[in-house]
PDB file of C-alpha atoms in Angstrom:
ATOM      1  CA  ILE A   1       3.103  16.990 -86.397  1.00 50.00           C
ATOM      2  CA  LEU A   2       3.046  12.884 -85.687  1.00 52.00           C
ATOM      3  CA  GLN A   3       2.287  11.954 -88.841  1.00 53.00           C
ATOM      4  CA  GLU A   4       5.957  14.013 -89.861  1.00 54.00           C
ATOM      5  CA  THR A   5       7.518  12.353 -86.872  1.00 53.00           C
ATOM      6  CA  LEU A   6       6.478   9.089 -87.663  1.00 55.00           C
ATOM      7  CA  ARG A   7       7.967   9.194 -90.741  1.00 59.00           C
ATOM      8  CA  GLY A   8      11.688   9.898 -90.241  1.00 59.00           C
ATOM      9  CA  PRO A   9      14.041   7.490 -89.978  1.00 59.00           C
ATOM     10  CA  LEU A  10      15.560   6.042 -86.979  1.00 55.00           C
ATOM     11  CA  ARG A  11      18.042   7.741 -85.121  1.00 57.00           C
ATOM     12  CA  PRO A  12      19.558   6.150 -82.308  1.00 58.00           C
ATOM     13  CA  MET A  13      21.864   8.216 -79.857  1.00 55.00           C
ATOM     14  CA  GLU A  14      25.333   7.592 -79.270  1.00 56.00           C
ATOM     15  CA  ASP A  15      25.682   4.567 -77.356  1.00 57.00           C
ATOM     16  CA  THR A  16      26.217   5.485 -73.784  1.00 56.00           C
ATOM     17  CA  THR A  17      28.086   3.445 -70.856  1.00 63.00           C
ATOM     18  CA  SER A  18      24.928   2.448 -69.606  1.00 68.00           C
ATOM     19  CA  LYS A  19      24.116  -1.327 -69.822  1.00 88.00           C
ATOM     20  CA  LYS A  20      20.800  -1.243 -68.423  1.00 94.00           C
ATOM     21  CA  PRO A  21      17.706  -2.063 -70.495  1.00 96.00           C
ATOM     22  CA  LYS A  22      15.518   1.350 -71.721  1.00 97.00           C
ATOM     23  CA  ILE A  23      12.590   1.994 -70.678  1.00 97.00           C
ATOM     24  CA  LEU A  24      10.244   4.996 -71.705  1.00 98.00           C
ATOM     25  CA  ILE A  25       7.397   6.198 -69.622  1.00 97.00           C
ATOM     26  CA  VAL A  26       4.998   7.834 -71.283  1.00 97.00           C
ATOM     27  CA  ASP A  27       2.851   9.628 -68.774  1.00 96.00           C
ATOM     28  CA  SER A  28       1.078  13.362 -68.639  1.00 95.00           C
ATOM     29  CA  ASN A  29       1.651  13.683 -64.882  1.00 94.00           C
ATOM     30  CA  SER A  30       5.254  14.225 -64.376  1.00 92.00           C
ATOM     31  CA  ARG A  31       5.121  13.634 -60.455  1.00 95.00           C
ATOM     32  CA  SER A  32       4.071  10.096 -61.507  1.00 94.00           C
ATOM     33  CA  SER A  33       6.512   9.537 -63.818  1.00 94.00           C
ATOM     34  CA  GLU A  34       9.269  10.946 -61.816  1.00 95.00           C
ATOM     35  CA  LYS A  35       7.845   8.183 -58.469  1.00 96.00           C
ATOM     36  CA  LEU A  36       7.990   5.584 -61.495  1.00 95.00           C
ATOM     37  CA  LYS A  37      11.534   6.292 -62.364  1.00 96.00           C
ATOM     38  CA  ALA A  38      12.850   6.203 -58.660  1.00 96.00           C
ATOM     39  CA  GLN A  39      11.332   3.408 -58.378  1.00 96.00           C
ATOM     40  CA  LEU A  40      12.941   1.565 -61.808  1.00 96.00           C
ATOM     41  CA  SER A  41      16.341   3.501 -62.069  1.00 96.00           C
ATOM     42  CA  HIS A  42      18.300   0.786 -60.376  1.00 96.00           C
ATOM     43  CA  ALA A  43      17.494  -1.801 -63.172  1.00 95.00           C
ATOM     44  CA  PHE A  44      16.452   0.686 -66.456  1.00 96.00           C
ATOM     45  CA  GLU A  45      17.780   3.288 -68.280  1.00 97.00           C
ATOM     46  CA  VAL A  46      14.755   5.351 -68.072  1.00 97.00           C
ATOM     47  CA  ILE A  47      13.357   7.856 -70.338  1.00 97.00           C
ATOM     48  CA  THR A  48      10.164   9.770 -69.989  1.00 97.00           C
ATOM     49  CA  ALA A  49       7.741  11.884 -72.463  1.00 97.00           C
ATOM     50  CA  GLU A  50       4.940  13.794 -71.689  1.00 95.00           C
ATOM     51  CA  ASN A  51       2.765  13.109 -74.507  1.00 95.00           C
ATOM     52  CA  GLY A  52       2.205  10.979 -77.765  1.00 93.00           C
ATOM     53  CA  ILE A  53       4.527  13.404 -79.731  1.00 94.00           C
ATOM     54  CA  THR A  54       7.326  13.518 -77.593  1.00 96.00           C
ATOM     55  CA  ALA A  55       7.671  10.077 -76.794  1.00 96.00           C
ATOM     56  CA  VAL A  56       7.657   8.710 -80.650  1.00 95.00           C
ATOM     57  CA  GLU A  57      10.660  10.930 -80.716  1.00 96.00           C
ATOM     58  CA  SER A  58      12.312   9.601 -77.851  1.00 96.00           C
ATOM     59  CA  ALA A  59      11.435   5.952 -78.818  1.00 96.00           C
ATOM     60  CA  ARG A  60      12.908   6.732 -82.538  1.00 96.00           C
ATOM     61  CA  MET A  61      16.613   8.103 -80.769  1.00 96.00           C
ATOM     62  CA  HIS A  62      16.814   5.782 -77.602  1.00 96.00           C
ATOM     63  CA  LEU A  63      15.301   2.650 -78.909  1.00 96.00           C
ATOM     64  CA  PRO A  64      13.720   1.697 -75.473  1.00 97.00           C
ATOM     65  CA  GLU A  65      13.888  -1.915 -74.944  1.00 96.00           C
ATOM     66  CA  VAL A  66      10.228  -1.552 -73.125  1.00 96.00           C
ATOM     67  CA  LEU A  67       7.390   1.075 -73.124  1.00 96.00           C
ATOM     68  CA  LEU A  68       5.413   2.165 -70.379  1.00 94.00           C
ATOM     69  CA  ILE A  69       2.328   4.175 -71.321  1.00 94.00           C
ATOM     70  CA  GLU A  70      -0.248   5.868 -69.082  1.00 90.00           C
ATOM     71  CA  GLU A  71      -3.695   5.428 -70.238  1.00 82.00           C
ATOM     72  CA  ASN A  72      -6.088   8.039 -69.756  1.00 70.00           C
TER      73      ASN A  72
END
């Protein structure tokens, strides 16, 4: 599944009114990612993903400027 996801073209989503840079937080612990989202949302448009597959899909769609990945 991941290999198929990586092969596809970039599909940026429609431009939103947000002028903030985008950050993608990848963390399997939803409590941690929600805390980070609350702390960073004043400066970033925050996108979250729970695993690598959804992270790749989100990155392809949103094209974030910053990736923050939790390491196990």
